[in-house]
Coordinates of C-alpha atoms in Angstrom, one line a residue:
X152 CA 101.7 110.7 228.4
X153 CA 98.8 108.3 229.1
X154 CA 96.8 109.1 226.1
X155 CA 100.0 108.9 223.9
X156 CA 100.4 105.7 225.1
X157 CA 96.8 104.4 224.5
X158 CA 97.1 106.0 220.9
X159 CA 100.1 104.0 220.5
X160 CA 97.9 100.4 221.7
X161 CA 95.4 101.0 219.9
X162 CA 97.7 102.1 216.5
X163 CA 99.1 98.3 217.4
X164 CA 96.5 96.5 217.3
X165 CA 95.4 96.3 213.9
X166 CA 99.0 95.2 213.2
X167 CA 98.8 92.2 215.3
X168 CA 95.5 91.2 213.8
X169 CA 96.5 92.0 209.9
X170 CA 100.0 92.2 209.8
X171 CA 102.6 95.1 209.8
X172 CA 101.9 98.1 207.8
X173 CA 105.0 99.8 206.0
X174 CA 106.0 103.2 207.8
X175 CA 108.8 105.5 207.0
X176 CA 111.8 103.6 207.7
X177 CA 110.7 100.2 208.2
X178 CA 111.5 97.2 205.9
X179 CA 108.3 95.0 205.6
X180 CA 108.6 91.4 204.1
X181 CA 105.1 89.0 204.4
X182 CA 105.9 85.1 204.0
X183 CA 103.7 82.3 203.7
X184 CA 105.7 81.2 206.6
X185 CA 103.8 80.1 210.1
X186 CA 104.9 82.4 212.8
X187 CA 106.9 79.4 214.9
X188 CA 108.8 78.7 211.1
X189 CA 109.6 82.7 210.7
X190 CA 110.7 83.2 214.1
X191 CA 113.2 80.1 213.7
X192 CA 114.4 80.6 210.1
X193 CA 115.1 84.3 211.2
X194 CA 117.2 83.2 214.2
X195 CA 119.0 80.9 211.6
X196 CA 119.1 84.0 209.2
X197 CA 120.6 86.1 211.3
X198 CA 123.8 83.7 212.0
X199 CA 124.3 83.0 208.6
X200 CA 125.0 86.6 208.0
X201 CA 127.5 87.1 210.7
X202 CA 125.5 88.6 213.1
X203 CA 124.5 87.1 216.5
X204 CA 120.4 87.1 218.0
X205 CA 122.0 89.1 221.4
X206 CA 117.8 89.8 222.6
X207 CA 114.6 88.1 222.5
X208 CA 111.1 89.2 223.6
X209 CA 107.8 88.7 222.9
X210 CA 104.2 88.9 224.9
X211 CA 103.1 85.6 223.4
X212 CA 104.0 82.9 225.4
X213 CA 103.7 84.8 228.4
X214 CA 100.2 86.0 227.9
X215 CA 99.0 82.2 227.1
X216 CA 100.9 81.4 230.9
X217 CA 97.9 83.9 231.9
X218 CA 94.9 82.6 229.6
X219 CA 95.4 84.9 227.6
X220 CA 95.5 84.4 223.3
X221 CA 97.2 86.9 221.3
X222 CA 98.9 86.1 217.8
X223 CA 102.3 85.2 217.7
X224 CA 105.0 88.8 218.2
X225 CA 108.6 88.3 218.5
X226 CA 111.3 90.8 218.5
X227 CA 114.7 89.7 217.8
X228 CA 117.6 91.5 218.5
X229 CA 120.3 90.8 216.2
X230 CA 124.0 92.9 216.3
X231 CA 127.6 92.1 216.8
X232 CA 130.7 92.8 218.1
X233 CA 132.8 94.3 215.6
X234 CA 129.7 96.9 214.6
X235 CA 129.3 97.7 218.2
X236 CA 133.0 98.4 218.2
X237 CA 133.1 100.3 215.0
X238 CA 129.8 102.2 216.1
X239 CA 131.1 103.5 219.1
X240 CA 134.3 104.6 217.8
X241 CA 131.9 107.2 215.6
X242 CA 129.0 107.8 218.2
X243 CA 129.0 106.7 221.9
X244 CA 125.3 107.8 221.8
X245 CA 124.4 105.8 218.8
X246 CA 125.0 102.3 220.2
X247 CA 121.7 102.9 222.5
X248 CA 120.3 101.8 219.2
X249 CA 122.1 98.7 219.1
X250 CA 120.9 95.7 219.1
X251 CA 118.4 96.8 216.1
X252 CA 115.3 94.6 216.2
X253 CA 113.7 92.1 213.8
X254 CA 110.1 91.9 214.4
X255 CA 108.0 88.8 213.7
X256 CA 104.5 89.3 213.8
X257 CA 101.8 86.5 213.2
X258 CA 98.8 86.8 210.6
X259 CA 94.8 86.3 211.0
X260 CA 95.4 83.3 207.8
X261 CA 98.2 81.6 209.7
X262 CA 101.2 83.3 208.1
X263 CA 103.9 85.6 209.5
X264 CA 105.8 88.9 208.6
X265 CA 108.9 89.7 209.0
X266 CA 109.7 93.6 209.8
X267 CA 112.8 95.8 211.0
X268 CA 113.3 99.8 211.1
X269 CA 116.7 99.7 208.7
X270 CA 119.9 100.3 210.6
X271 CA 120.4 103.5 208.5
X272 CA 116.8 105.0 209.8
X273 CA 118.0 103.7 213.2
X274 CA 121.1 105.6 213.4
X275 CA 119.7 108.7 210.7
X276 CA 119.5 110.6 214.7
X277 CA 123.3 110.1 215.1
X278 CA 124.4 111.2 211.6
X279 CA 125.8 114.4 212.7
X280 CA 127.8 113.1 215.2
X281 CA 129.1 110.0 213.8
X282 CA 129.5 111.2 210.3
X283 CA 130.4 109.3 207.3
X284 CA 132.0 106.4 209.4
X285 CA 128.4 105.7 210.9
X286 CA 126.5 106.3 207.7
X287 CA 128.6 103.4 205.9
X288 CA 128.5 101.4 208.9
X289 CA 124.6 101.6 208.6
X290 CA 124.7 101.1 204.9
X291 CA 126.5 97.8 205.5
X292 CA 123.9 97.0 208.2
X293 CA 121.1 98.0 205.7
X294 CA 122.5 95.5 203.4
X295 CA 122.9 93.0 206.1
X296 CA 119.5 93.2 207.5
X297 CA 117.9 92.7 204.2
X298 CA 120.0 89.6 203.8
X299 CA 118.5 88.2 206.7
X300 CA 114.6 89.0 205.7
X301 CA 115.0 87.9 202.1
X302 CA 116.7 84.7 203.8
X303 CA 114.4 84.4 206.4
X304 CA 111.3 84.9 204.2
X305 CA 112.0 82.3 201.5

């Protein structure tokens, strides 16, 4: 488990320093944005496409409390009520997904990128079990989620 986790680190790193690279799943939108600009116009984003920021983490300010200077990484946690209502009446075990995350990740030149997993690869583990009801409930999330980005980005 150790070693899977120091894989993991060091497969990170590189992000932080260069930016995200697109894996399977993930939606992947750079900006000429600064990382402070992204992280608010994402926030904004969010709300303007009825959803609500419900989480917010990130190592960055927290590290800088210690000395320590890492490039800006925020995740934000964006959801609301009426999917977690609708997911759960398709797949109790599907809303451990829920909030799905934005990720805002600060570049070496002084922009930032915007990244998320799409709902629909989010909740592709829950298909089964939630059916067609979940899989158009992530399709309008998809849809969502990319309206945020391409908002946020711009």
């Amino acid at each position: 488990m150790k070693a899977l986790w120091i894989a993991i680190c060091l497969l990170a790193m590189p992000a932080w320093a260069d930016g995200i690279e697109p894996l399977s799943g993930w939606a992947v939108y750079p900006s000429d944005k600064n990382y402070e600009n992204l992280v608010e116009d994402t926030k904004a984003a969010v709300k303007n496409n009825g959803l609500i920021v419900v989480t917010q983490a990130g190592p960055t300010k927290a590290a800088a409390s210690r000395g320590i200077t890492i490039p800006g990484n925020r995740v934000i946690g964006a959801f609301n009520n009426d999917f977690a209502v609708r997911v759960l009446e398709t797949s109790t075990n599907a809303m451990i997904e829920a909030p799905i995350r934005f990720y805002v990740t600060e570049n070496k030149d002084g922009t930032a990128t915007l990244s998320y997993k799409t709902p629909s690869f989010v909740f592709a583990p829950y298909a089964d079990e939630g059916g067609q009801a979940l899989r158009e409930i992530s399709a309008e999330l998809d849809t969502k989620f990319q309206a945020v980005a391409e908002s946020a980005v711009k």
